CSV table of C-alpha atoms and ligand atoms in Angstrom, one decimal:
chain,number,residue,atom,x,y,z
Z,90,MET,CA,48.9,-2.2,-58.5
Z,91,ILE,CA,50.7,-1.5,-56.0
Z,92,PRO,CA,52.5,-5.0,-54.7
Z,93,PRO,CA,52.5,-6.4,-51.2
Z,94,VAL,CA,56.2,-5.7,-50.4
Z,95,LEU,CA,55.9,-1.4,-50.9
Z,96,PRO,CA,58.5,-1.0,-54.6
Z,97,THR,CA,61.2,1.2,-52.7
Z,98,TYR,CA,64.0,-1.5,-53.4
Z,99,ALA,CA,65.0,-2.0,-57.5
Z,100,ARG,CA,65.7,-5.9,-56.9
Z,101,ALA,CA,67.2,-8.1,-59.2
Z,102,PRO,CA,65.6,-10.8,-61.3
Z,103,LEU,CA,67.2,-13.6,-58.7
Z,104,ALA,CA,66.1,-14.9,-55.6
Z,105,PHE,CA,68.4,-17.4,-53.7
Z,106,GLU,CA,67.3,-20.5,-52.0
Z,107,THR,CA,70.7,-21.3,-49.8
Z,108,GLY,CA,73.7,-20.3,-49.4
Z,109,GLU,CA,77.0,-22.3,-48.5
Z,110,GLY,CA,80.6,-19.6,-47.6
Z,111,CYS,CA,81.1,-17.8,-51.2
Z,112,TRP,CA,79.0,-19.3,-53.2
Z,113,LEU,CA,74.7,-19.0,-53.6
Z,114,ILE,CA,72.2,-21.1,-55.1
Z,115,THR,CA,69.0,-20.2,-56.4
Z,116,ARG,CA,66.0,-22.5,-56.4
Z,117,SER,CA,66.8,-24.4,-60.2
Z,118,GLY,CA,70.3,-25.0,-58.6
Z,119,GLU,CA,71.8,-22.2,-60.4
Z,120,ARG,CA,75.4,-21.0,-58.1
Z,121,TYR,CA,76.5,-17.8,-57.9
Z,122,LEU,CA,79.7,-16.4,-56.1
Z,123,ASP,CA,78.6,-14.0,-54.4
Z,124,LEU,CA,81.8,-10.9,-54.1
Z,125,GLY,CA,79.1,-8.6,-52.8
Z,126,ALA,CA,78.0,-10.9,-48.8
Z,127,GLY,CA,74.6,-8.9,-49.3
Z,128,ILE,CA,76.5,-5.2,-47.9
Z,129,ALA,CA,79.0,-6.3,-47.0
Z,130,VAL,CA,76.7,-8.5,-43.9
Z,131,ASN,CA,77.9,-12.4,-44.4
Z,132,ALA,CA,81.7,-11.4,-43.4
Z,133,LEU,CA,81.7,-15.2,-42.3
Z,134,GLY,CA,80.0,-16.4,-46.1
Z,135,HIS,CA,77.1,-18.0,-45.7
Z,136,ALA,CA,76.2,-20.6,-42.6
Z,137,HIS,CA,79.2,-20.5,-41.4
Z,138,PRO,CA,79.1,-23.7,-39.0
Z,139,ASP,CA,80.1,-21.7,-36.0
Z,140,LEU,CA,77.6,-19.0,-36.3
Z,141,VAL,CA,74.7,-21.6,-37.3
Z,142,ALA,CA,75.8,-23.4,-34.2
Z,143,ALA,CA,76.1,-19.9,-32.1
Z,144,LEU,CA,72.3,-19.4,-33.2
Z,145,GLU,CA,71.2,-22.8,-32.7
Z,146,ALA,CA,72.0,-23.2,-29.5
Z,147,GLN,CA,70.9,-20.0,-28.5
Z,148,ALA,CA,67.2,-20.5,-30.5
Z,149,ARG,CA,67.1,-23.7,-27.7
Z,150,ARG,CA,67.5,-21.8,-24.7
Z,151,LEU,CA,66.0,-17.9,-25.2
Z,152,TRP,CA,64.8,-15.5,-28.2
Z,153,HIS,CA,64.4,-12.4,-25.8
Z,154,THR,CA,63.6,-11.1,-22.7
Z,155,SER,CA,64.0,-7.0,-22.9
Z,156,ASN,CA,66.8,-4.4,-21.9
Z,157,LEU,CA,64.6,-4.0,-18.4
Z,158,TYR,CA,66.7,-7.3,-17.1
Z,159,GLN,CA,70.1,-8.2,-17.9
Z,160,ILE,CA,71.6,-9.7,-20.9
Z,161,PRO,CA,74.5,-11.5,-20.6
Z,162,ASN,CA,75.9,-12.6,-24.0
Z,163,GLN,CA,75.5,-8.1,-24.7
Z,164,GLU,CA,78.4,-7.3,-21.8
Z,165,GLU,CA,80.1,-10.4,-22.6
Z,166,LEU,CA,79.6,-9.3,-26.7
Z,167,ALA,CA,80.4,-4.9,-25.2
Z,168,ARG,CA,83.5,-6.8,-23.3
Z,169,LEU,CA,84.6,-8.7,-27.0
Z,170,LEU,CA,84.6,-5.1,-28.9
Z,171,VAL,CA,85.8,-2.9,-25.7
Z,172,GLU,CA,88.6,-4.9,-24.9
Z,173,ALA,CA,90.1,-4.9,-29.0
Z,174,THR,CA,88.6,-1.0,-29.4
Z,175,PHE,CA,89.1,2.5,-28.7
Z,176,ALA,CA,86.0,2.2,-26.9
Z,177,ASP,CA,85.0,2.2,-22.7
Z,178,THR,CA,81.3,1.1,-23.6
Z,179,MET,CA,78.7,1.0,-26.8
Z,180,PHE,CA,74.6,1.0,-26.9
Z,181,PHE,CA,73.5,-2.1,-28.9
Z,182,THR,CA,71.1,-1.4,-32.1
Z,183,ASN,CA,69.6,-3.7,-34.6
Z,184,SER,CA,70.8,-2.1,-37.6
Z,185,GLY,CA,73.1,0.8,-39.1
Z,186,THR,CA,71.2,3.7,-39.2
Z,187,GLU,CA,69.9,3.4,-35.8
Z,188,ALA,CA,73.6,3.1,-34.2
Z,189,VAL,CA,74.7,6.9,-36.9
Z,190,GLU,CA,71.5,7.9,-34.6
Z,191,CYS,CA,71.7,7.4,-31.7
Z,192,ALA,CA,75.5,8.5,-32.9
Z,193,ILE,CA,74.0,11.8,-33.8
Z,194,LYS,CA,71.7,11.6,-30.0
Z,195,MET,CA,74.9,11.2,-27.7
Z,196,THR,CA,76.8,14.3,-29.6
Z,197,ARG,CA,74.1,16.7,-28.9
Z,198,ARG,CA,73.3,15.0,-25.2
Z,199,HIS,CA,77.4,14.8,-24.5
Z,200,PHE,CA,77.3,18.9,-24.9
Z,201,SER,CA,74.4,19.8,-23.6
Z,202,HIS,CA,75.4,18.4,-20.8
Z,203,ASN,CA,78.6,20.1,-20.8
Z,204,GLY,CA,76.6,22.8,-20.4
Z,205,ARG,CA,77.1,23.5,-24.5
Z,206,PRO,CA,74.0,23.3,-25.4
Z,207,GLU,CA,74.8,25.3,-28.1
Z,208,ARG,CA,77.1,23.0,-30.3
Z,209,PHE,CA,74.7,20.7,-32.5
Z,210,ARG,CA,76.1,20.6,-36.2
Z,211,ILE,CA,77.7,17.9,-37.2
Z,212,ILE,CA,79.9,18.2,-40.4
Z,213,THR,CA,79.6,15.4,-43.0
Z,214,PHE,CA,81.2,14.6,-46.3
Z,215,GLU,CA,80.0,15.0,-50.0
Z,216,GLY,CA,79.3,11.7,-51.1
Z,217,CYS,CA,78.6,10.1,-47.4
Z,218,PHE,CA,75.6,7.0,-46.8
Z,219,HIS,CA,74.9,7.3,-42.8
Z,220,GLY,CA,71.6,5.2,-43.2
Z,221,ARG,CA,68.1,6.5,-44.0
Z,222,SER,CA,66.3,7.7,-40.6
Z,223,THR,CA,64.9,11.5,-40.8
Z,224,GLY,CA,68.2,11.9,-39.0
Z,225,ALA,CA,70.7,10.0,-41.1
Z,226,ILE,CA,68.7,11.1,-44.2
Z,227,ALA,CA,69.4,15.1,-43.3
Z,228,ALA,CA,73.6,14.4,-42.2
Z,229,THR,CA,73.5,11.8,-45.7
Z,230,LYS,CA,72.2,15.1,-47.4
Z,231,GLY,CA,71.9,13.0,-51.0
Z,232,ALA,CA,69.4,14.0,-53.5
Z,233,LYS,CA,67.0,10.5,-54.2
Z,234,MET,CA,67.3,10.3,-50.3
Z,235,VAL,CA,65.8,13.4,-48.9
Z,236,GLU,CA,63.4,14.6,-51.8
Z,237,GLY,CA,59.7,14.6,-50.8
Z,238,PHE,CA,60.8,14.7,-47.1
Z,239,GLY,CA,61.1,17.7,-45.7
Z,240,PRO,CA,61.6,20.0,-43.8
Z,241,LEU,CA,65.1,17.8,-43.0
Z,242,MET,CA,66.5,18.1,-39.4
Z,243,PRO,CA,68.4,21.1,-39.3
Z,244,GLY,CA,72.0,20.7,-38.0
Z,245,PHE,CA,74.4,19.2,-41.0
Z,246,ASP,CA,77.3,20.5,-42.6
Z,247,GLN,CA,78.4,18.9,-45.7
Z,248,VAL,CA,82.5,19.5,-47.6
Z,249,PRO,CA,83.5,18.0,-49.4
Z,250,LEU,CA,85.7,14.6,-48.6
Z,251,ASN,CA,89.5,14.8,-48.1
Z,252,ASP,CA,90.4,18.8,-47.8
Z,253,ILE,CA,90.9,19.9,-45.3
Z,254,GLU,CA,90.3,23.7,-45.0
Z,255,ALA,CA,86.9,23.1,-46.2
Z,256,VAL,CA,86.3,21.3,-42.3
Z,257,ARG,CA,88.4,24.3,-41.3
Z,258,ALA,CA,86.0,26.7,-43.0
Z,259,ALA,CA,82.8,25.4,-41.9
Z,260,VAL,CA,84.0,25.1,-38.4
Z,261,GLY,CA,82.1,27.2,-36.3
Z,262,PRO,CA,80.6,28.1,-32.5
Z,263,GLU,CA,78.3,25.5,-32.8
Z,264,THR,CA,80.4,22.8,-34.2
Z,265,ALA,CA,80.2,19.5,-32.2
Z,266,ALA,CA,81.5,16.8,-34.2
Z,267,ILE,CA,82.3,15.3,-37.7
Z,268,MET,CA,81.3,12.6,-39.1
Z,269,ILE,CA,83.3,10.2,-41.3
Z,270,GLU,CA,83.3,7.0,-43.3
Z,271,PRO,CA,87.0,6.1,-43.6
Z,272,ILE,CA,85.9,4.4,-46.5
Z,273,GLN,CA,82.9,5.7,-48.4
Z,274,GLY,CA,80.6,2.4,-49.8
Z,275,GLU,CA,77.8,4.0,-50.7
Z,276,GLY,CA,79.4,6.5,-52.0
Z,277,GLY,CA,81.6,4.4,-54.6
Z,278,ILE,CA,84.5,3.4,-52.5
Z,279,ARG,CA,86.0,6.6,-51.4
Z,280,VAL,CA,89.1,6.4,-49.7
Z,281,ALA,CA,89.5,9.1,-46.6
Z,282,GLU,CA,93.4,9.5,-47.0
Z,283,PRO,CA,94.8,8.4,-43.7
Z,284,GLY,CA,96.7,11.8,-43.6
Z,285,PHE,CA,92.7,13.5,-44.0
Z,286,LEU,CA,91.7,11.7,-41.3
Z,287,ARG,CA,94.9,12.8,-38.7
Z,288,GLU,CA,94.3,16.1,-39.7
Z,289,LEU,CA,90.7,15.2,-38.6
Z,290,ARG,CA,90.9,13.9,-34.6
Z,291,ALA,CA,93.9,16.7,-34.9
Z,292,LEU,CA,91.0,19.5,-35.4
Z,293,CYS,CA,88.6,18.1,-33.2
Z,294,ASP,CA,91.1,18.2,-30.2
Z,295,ALA,CA,92.2,21.9,-30.9
Z,296,GLU,CA,88.2,22.4,-30.8
Z,297,GLY,CA,87.0,20.5,-29.0
Z,298,LEU,CA,84.6,18.3,-30.9
Z,299,LEU,CA,84.0,14.7,-31.6
Z,300,MET,CA,84.6,12.7,-34.0
Z,301,ILE,CA,82.6,9.9,-34.8
Z,302,LEU,CA,83.4,7.4,-37.7
Z,303,ASP,CA,80.9,5.1,-39.1
Z,304,GLU,CA,82.5,2.0,-39.8
Z,305,ILE,CA,79.2,0.0,-40.2
Z,306,GLN,CA,80.6,-1.3,-43.8
Z,307,CYS,CA,84.3,-0.7,-43.5
Z,308,GLY,CA,84.3,-2.2,-39.9
Z,309,MET,CA,85.0,-5.2,-39.0
Z,310,GLY,CA,87.9,-7.1,-40.4
Z,311,ARG,CA,86.8,-5.6,-43.8
Z,312,THR,CA,90.3,-4.1,-44.2
Z,313,GLY,CA,92.8,-6.5,-42.8
Z,314,ARG,CA,92.3,-4.5,-40.3
Z,315,LEU,CA,89.5,-4.8,-37.2
Z,316,PHE,CA,88.7,-1.6,-38.4
Z,317,ALA,CA,89.8,0.7,-41.0
Z,318,HIS,CA,90.8,3.8,-39.3
Z,319,GLU,CA,92.8,1.7,-37.6
Z,320,ARG,CA,95.3,2.3,-40.7
Z,321,ALA,CA,95.3,6.1,-40.6
Z,322,GLY,CA,96.9,5.7,-36.6
Z,323,ILE,CA,93.4,7.6,-34.8
Z,324,ALA,CA,91.2,7.0,-32.8
Z,325,PRO,CA,87.3,8.1,-32.9
Z,326,ASP,CA,85.3,9.4,-29.6
Z,327,ILE,CA,82.0,7.4,-31.1
Z,328,MET,CA,82.0,4.9,-33.9
Z,329,ALA,CA,78.6,3.5,-36.0
Z,330,VAL,CA,79.0,-0.2,-36.8
Z,331,ALA,CA,76.6,-2.5,-37.7
Z,332,LYS,CA,76.4,-5.4,-40.5
Z,333,GLY,CA,79.2,-7.2,-40.5
Z,334,ILE,CA,79.5,-7.3,-36.9
Z,335,GLY,CA,76.1,-9.6,-37.1
Z,336,GLY,CA,77.9,-11.8,-39.9
Z,337,GLY,CA,73.5,-11.5,-40.8
Z,338,PHE,CA,72.9,-11.6,-38.3
Z,339,PRO,CA,70.6,-8.2,-37.7
Z,340,LEU,CA,72.9,-5.9,-34.9
Z,341,GLY,CA,75.2,-3.0,-34.7
Z,342,ALA,CA,76.5,-1.1,-32.3
Z,343,CYS,CA,77.4,3.0,-31.4
Z,344,LEU,CA,81.0,2.5,-29.5
Z,345,ALA,CA,81.9,5.4,-27.4
Z,346,THR,CA,84.8,6.4,-24.8
Z,347,GLU,CA,83.5,7.0,-21.5
Z,348,ARG,CA,83.7,10.5,-22.2
Z,349,ALA,CA,82.2,10.7,-25.3
Z,350,ALA,CA,78.8,8.8,-23.3
Z,351,GLU,CA,79.1,11.0,-20.0
Z,352,GLY,CA,75.2,12.9,-20.6
Z,353,MET,CA,73.6,9.0,-22.0
Z,354,THR,CA,72.5,8.4,-18.7
Z,355,VAL,CA,69.5,6.3,-17.6
Z,356,GLY,CA,66.5,6.7,-19.8
Z,357,SER,CA,68.2,8.5,-22.2
Z,358,HIS,CA,67.7,6.1,-24.7
Z,359,GLY,CA,66.3,2.6,-25.4
Z,360,SER,CA,65.9,-0.1,-27.5
Z,361,THR,CA,63.4,-2.9,-27.6
Z,362,TYR,CA,64.7,-5.5,-29.8
Z,363,GLY,CA,68.8,-3.9,-29.3
Z,364,GLY,CA,70.8,-6.4,-28.2
Z,365,ASN,CA,68.9,-9.0,-28.2
Z,366,PRO,CA,69.8,-12.6,-26.5
Z,367,LEU,CA,69.9,-14.0,-30.2
Z,368,ALA,CA,71.6,-11.2,-32.0
Z,369,CYS,CA,74.7,-10.9,-29.2
Z,370,ALA,CA,75.0,-14.3,-29.8
Z,371,VAL,CA,76.1,-14.8,-33.8
Z,372,GLY,CA,77.8,-11.0,-32.4
Z,373,ILE,CA,79.7,-12.8,-30.6
Z,374,ALA,CA,80.8,-16.0,-32.6
Z,375,VAL,CA,81.9,-12.8,-35.3
Z,376,MET,CA,83.8,-11.1,-33.1
Z,377,ARG,CA,85.8,-14.2,-32.4
Z,378,ALA,CA,86.6,-15.6,-35.7
Z,379,VAL,CA,87.8,-12.4,-36.1
Z,380,THR,CA,89.7,-12.1,-33.3
Z,381,ALA,CA,91.2,-15.1,-33.6
Z,382,PRO,CA,94.8,-14.8,-34.5
Z,383,GLY,CA,96.0,-15.0,-38.4
Z,384,PHE,CA,92.1,-14.6,-39.4
Z,385,LEU,CA,93.3,-10.4,-40.6
Z,386,ASP,CA,95.7,-11.6,-42.0
Z,387,ARG,CA,94.8,-14.0,-44.0
Z,388,VAL,CA,92.2,-11.6,-45.0
Z,389,SER,CA,95.4,-9.1,-46.5
Z,390,ARG,CA,96.8,-11.8,-48.2
Z,391,VAL,CA,93.5,-12.4,-50.3
Z,392,ALA,CA,93.0,-8.9,-50.3
Z,393,GLY,CA,96.3,-8.4,-52.4
Z,394,HIS,CA,95.5,-11.4,-54.7
Z,395,LEU,CA,92.2,-9.6,-55.4
Z,396,ARG,CA,93.7,-6.8,-55.8
Z,397,GLN,CA,96.3,-8.1,-58.2
Z,398,ARG,CA,94.0,-9.9,-60.4
Z,399,LEU,CA,91.6,-7.3,-60.3
Z,400,GLU,CA,94.2,-4.5,-61.5
Z,401,GLY,CA,94.8,-7.5,-64.5
Z,402,LEU,CA,90.5,-7.6,-65.2
Z,403,VAL,CA,91.2,-3.7,-66.4
Z,404,ALA,CA,93.9,-3.5,-67.6
Z,405,GLY,CA,92.8,-6.1,-70.1
Z,406,HIS,CA,88.9,-4.2,-70.4
Z,407,PRO,CA,90.1,-0.6,-70.7
Z,408,ARG,CA,86.5,0.1,-72.9
Z,409,VAL,CA,84.7,-1.2,-69.7
Z,410,PHE,CA,87.1,-0.3,-66.8
Z,411,ALA,CA,88.5,3.2,-65.2
Z,412,GLU,CA,89.8,2.5,-62.3
Z,413,LEU,CA,90.5,0.0,-59.9
Z,414,ARG,CA,89.5,1.6,-55.6
Z,415,GLY,CA,89.7,1.2,-52.3
Z,416,GLU,CA,91.4,-1.5,-49.9
Z,417,GLY,CA,91.6,-4.8,-48.3
Z,418,LEU,CA,87.9,-6.7,-49.3
Z,419,MET,CA,86.3,-2.8,-50.0
Z,420,LEU,CA,87.1,-2.4,-53.8
Z,421,GLY,CA,85.4,-1.2,-56.4
Z,422,LEU,CA,85.6,-0.9,-59.7
Z,423,ARG,CA,84.7,2.4,-61.2
Z,424,CYS,CA,82.6,2.1,-64.9
Z,425,LEU,CA,82.5,3.7,-68.1
Z,426,PRO,CA,79.4,2.0,-69.7
Z,427,PRO,CA,76.5,2.8,-66.7
Z,428,VAL,CA,77.5,0.2,-63.8
Z,429,ALA,CA,73.8,-1.6,-63.9
Z,430,GLU,CA,75.1,-2.7,-67.4
Z,431,VAL,CA,77.6,-4.2,-65.3
Z,432,ILE,CA,76.2,-6.1,-62.7
Z,433,ARG,CA,73.8,-7.8,-65.4
Z,434,ALA,CA,76.5,-9.3,-67.3
Z,435,ALA,CA,78.1,-9.8,-64.0
Z,436,TYR,CA,74.9,-11.6,-63.1
Z,437,ASP,CA,74.8,-13.4,-66.1
Z,438,ALA,CA,78.6,-15.0,-65.6
Z,439,HIS,CA,76.4,-15.8,-62.5
Z,440,VAL,CA,79.3,-13.5,-60.3
Z,441,ILE,CA,77.3,-11.0,-57.9
Z,442,VAL,CA,78.5,-7.0,-57.4
Z,443,VAL,CA,76.9,-4.4,-55.9
Z,444,PRO,CA,76.2,-1.4,-57.7
Z,445,ALA,CA,77.6,2.2,-55.8
Z,446,GLY,CA,77.7,5.8,-56.7
Z,447,ASP,CA,80.0,7.0,-59.3
Z,448,ASN,CA,79.4,4.5,-61.4
Z,449,VAL,CA,81.5,1.8,-59.6
Z,450,ALA,CA,80.9,-1.8,-59.2
Z,451,ARG,CA,81.3,-2.7,-55.3
Z,452,LEU,CA,83.3,-5.4,-54.5
Z,453,LEU,CA,82.9,-6.7,-50.6
Z,454,PRO,CA,83.4,-10.4,-50.6
Z,455,PRO,CA,83.4,-12.5,-47.9
Z,456,LEU,CA,86.0,-12.6,-45.6
Z,457,THR,CA,86.8,-16.1,-45.6
Z,458,ILE,CA,87.0,-16.0,-49.2
Z,459,THR,CA,89.8,-18.4,-50.7
Z,460,GLU,CA,92.2,-17.6,-53.5
Z,461,ALA,CA,91.0,-19.9,-55.7
Z,462,GLU,CA,87.8,-18.9,-55.2
Z,463,ILE,CA,89.3,-15.0,-56.3
Z,464,ASP,CA,90.4,-16.4,-59.2
Z,465,GLU,CA,87.3,-17.9,-60.2
Z,466,GLY,CA,85.7,-14.9,-59.6
Z,467,VAL,CA,88.0,-12.3,-61.4
Z,468,ALA,CA,87.7,-15.0,-64.6
Z,469,ARG,CA,83.5,-14.6,-64.7
Z,470,LEU,CA,84.5,-11.1,-63.9
Z,471,ASP,CA,86.4,-11.0,-67.0
Z,472,ARG,CA,83.2,-12.2,-69.2
Z,473,ALA,CA,81.4,-10.7,-68.0
Z,474,ALA,CA,83.8,-7.3,-69.8
Z,475,GLY,CA,84.5,-9.5,-72.9
Z,476,ALA,CA,80.0,-9.7,-72.8
Z,477,LEU,CA,80.1,-6.2,-72.5
Z,478,GLU,CA,82.8,-5.8,-75.1
Z,479,ALA,CA,81.0,-7.5,-77.3
Z,480,ALA,CA,77.7,-6.1,-76.9
Z,481,MET,CA,79.5,-2.5,-77.7
Z,482,GLU,CA,81.2,-4.0,-81.1
Z,483,ARG,CA,77.9,-4.9,-82.3
Z,484,ALA,CA,76.6,-1.5,-81.8
Z,485,THR,CA,79.5,0.7,-83.5
A,653,PLP,C1,75.0,0.1,-44.3
A,653,PLP,C2,75.1,1.8,-44.0
A,653,PLP,C3,74.1,2.2,-43.3
A,653,PLP,C4,73.0,2.2,-42.2
A,653,PLP,O1,72.6,0.8,-42.2
A,653,PLP,P1,71.6,0.0,-42.2
A,653,PLP,O2,72.0,-1.1,-41.4
A,653,PLP,O3,71.2,-0.5,-43.5
A,653,PLP,O4,70.6,0.5,-41.6
A,653,PLP,C5,74.9,3.7,-42.2
A,653,PLP,N1,75.8,3.6,-42.7
A,653,PLP,C6,76.8,3.0,-43.4
A,653,PLP,C7,78.4,3.7,-43.7
A,653,PLP,C8,76.4,1.7,-45.1
A,653,PLP,O5,77.1,1.1,-45.5
């Protein structure tokens, strides 16, 4: 019999009742160290006092009006993001998928507005993930995501990551944009080389294409910079953000330059909840925390500590871990046994890591994690790896 909740998820047999910082606690009081942060969502950890205060204060004032009216929280959050990024303007959403959807629509509209409606194709990259709407799965093209959902929305061409010649070959008279995650999350923490991002930027400029970044997972301080592309010294024309930007409250945004957004006139796009007062109150508190002096420097510092400890872990368990990759607090351990077994062993050691493509276990801890918590987390992963090795011994 089908359960009341549609069974589309392979859920772990874990249910948490409360969260405190980097810790998740079950009803029976068992404490798990959370190195997944709800897939990079809880950027400031669980129950951060600033976010709780912002949400409670807004909850007492006003929950929802509508985008029929001015929403001051939305304007303030947009102003903070404009000040801190390449963007001149943005559209607020409730999720990453909707931010990507807005990016796709904005791209098509940009070219049709400029008398070039034949330019509608977007180049994406193997291993990418841009969400689950019909537009986003067409962009993503992953077999298990598109199977049975066809016909797919046309207009997406996919090429290998970090292969500029393949991108050049894919550009044609109908190409409108290139869309890329500076670090692929779901694909297995696969990093787009900074040089490659610069070559893409140059190609977009030469061919008159828009550069769309999907920083839904890698953005909002996770790499030690506010946004991951800053490391390459480039700026996009359009950028989708979500996950960490709401710190656990559903919030996303599609940021853009004035030029990229010029087709998005009144009535061209909309959302009932996008930029809701509650979501934006929390978003403002997250932005203020992440852009506070010293916050990102601290992220870089603890990230260096985590990387160093994980290098030791990988070296100590060559039968379990093949490779460490990623940047900042967005790291991946490529596993030798099936990643599901590694994730399960980690649960047994009361530490949470997140599976990704390419047999990778992802570490995306709250940006507020301390060095002591990192040491504790790596000690727990060490125990998990030891248990897997013991099981392998017994099996041979
Ligand atoms: C999570 C994610 C999405 C989709 O976001 P949702 O909020 O699940 O709709 C899109 N792109 C990337 C890179 C993501 O990590």
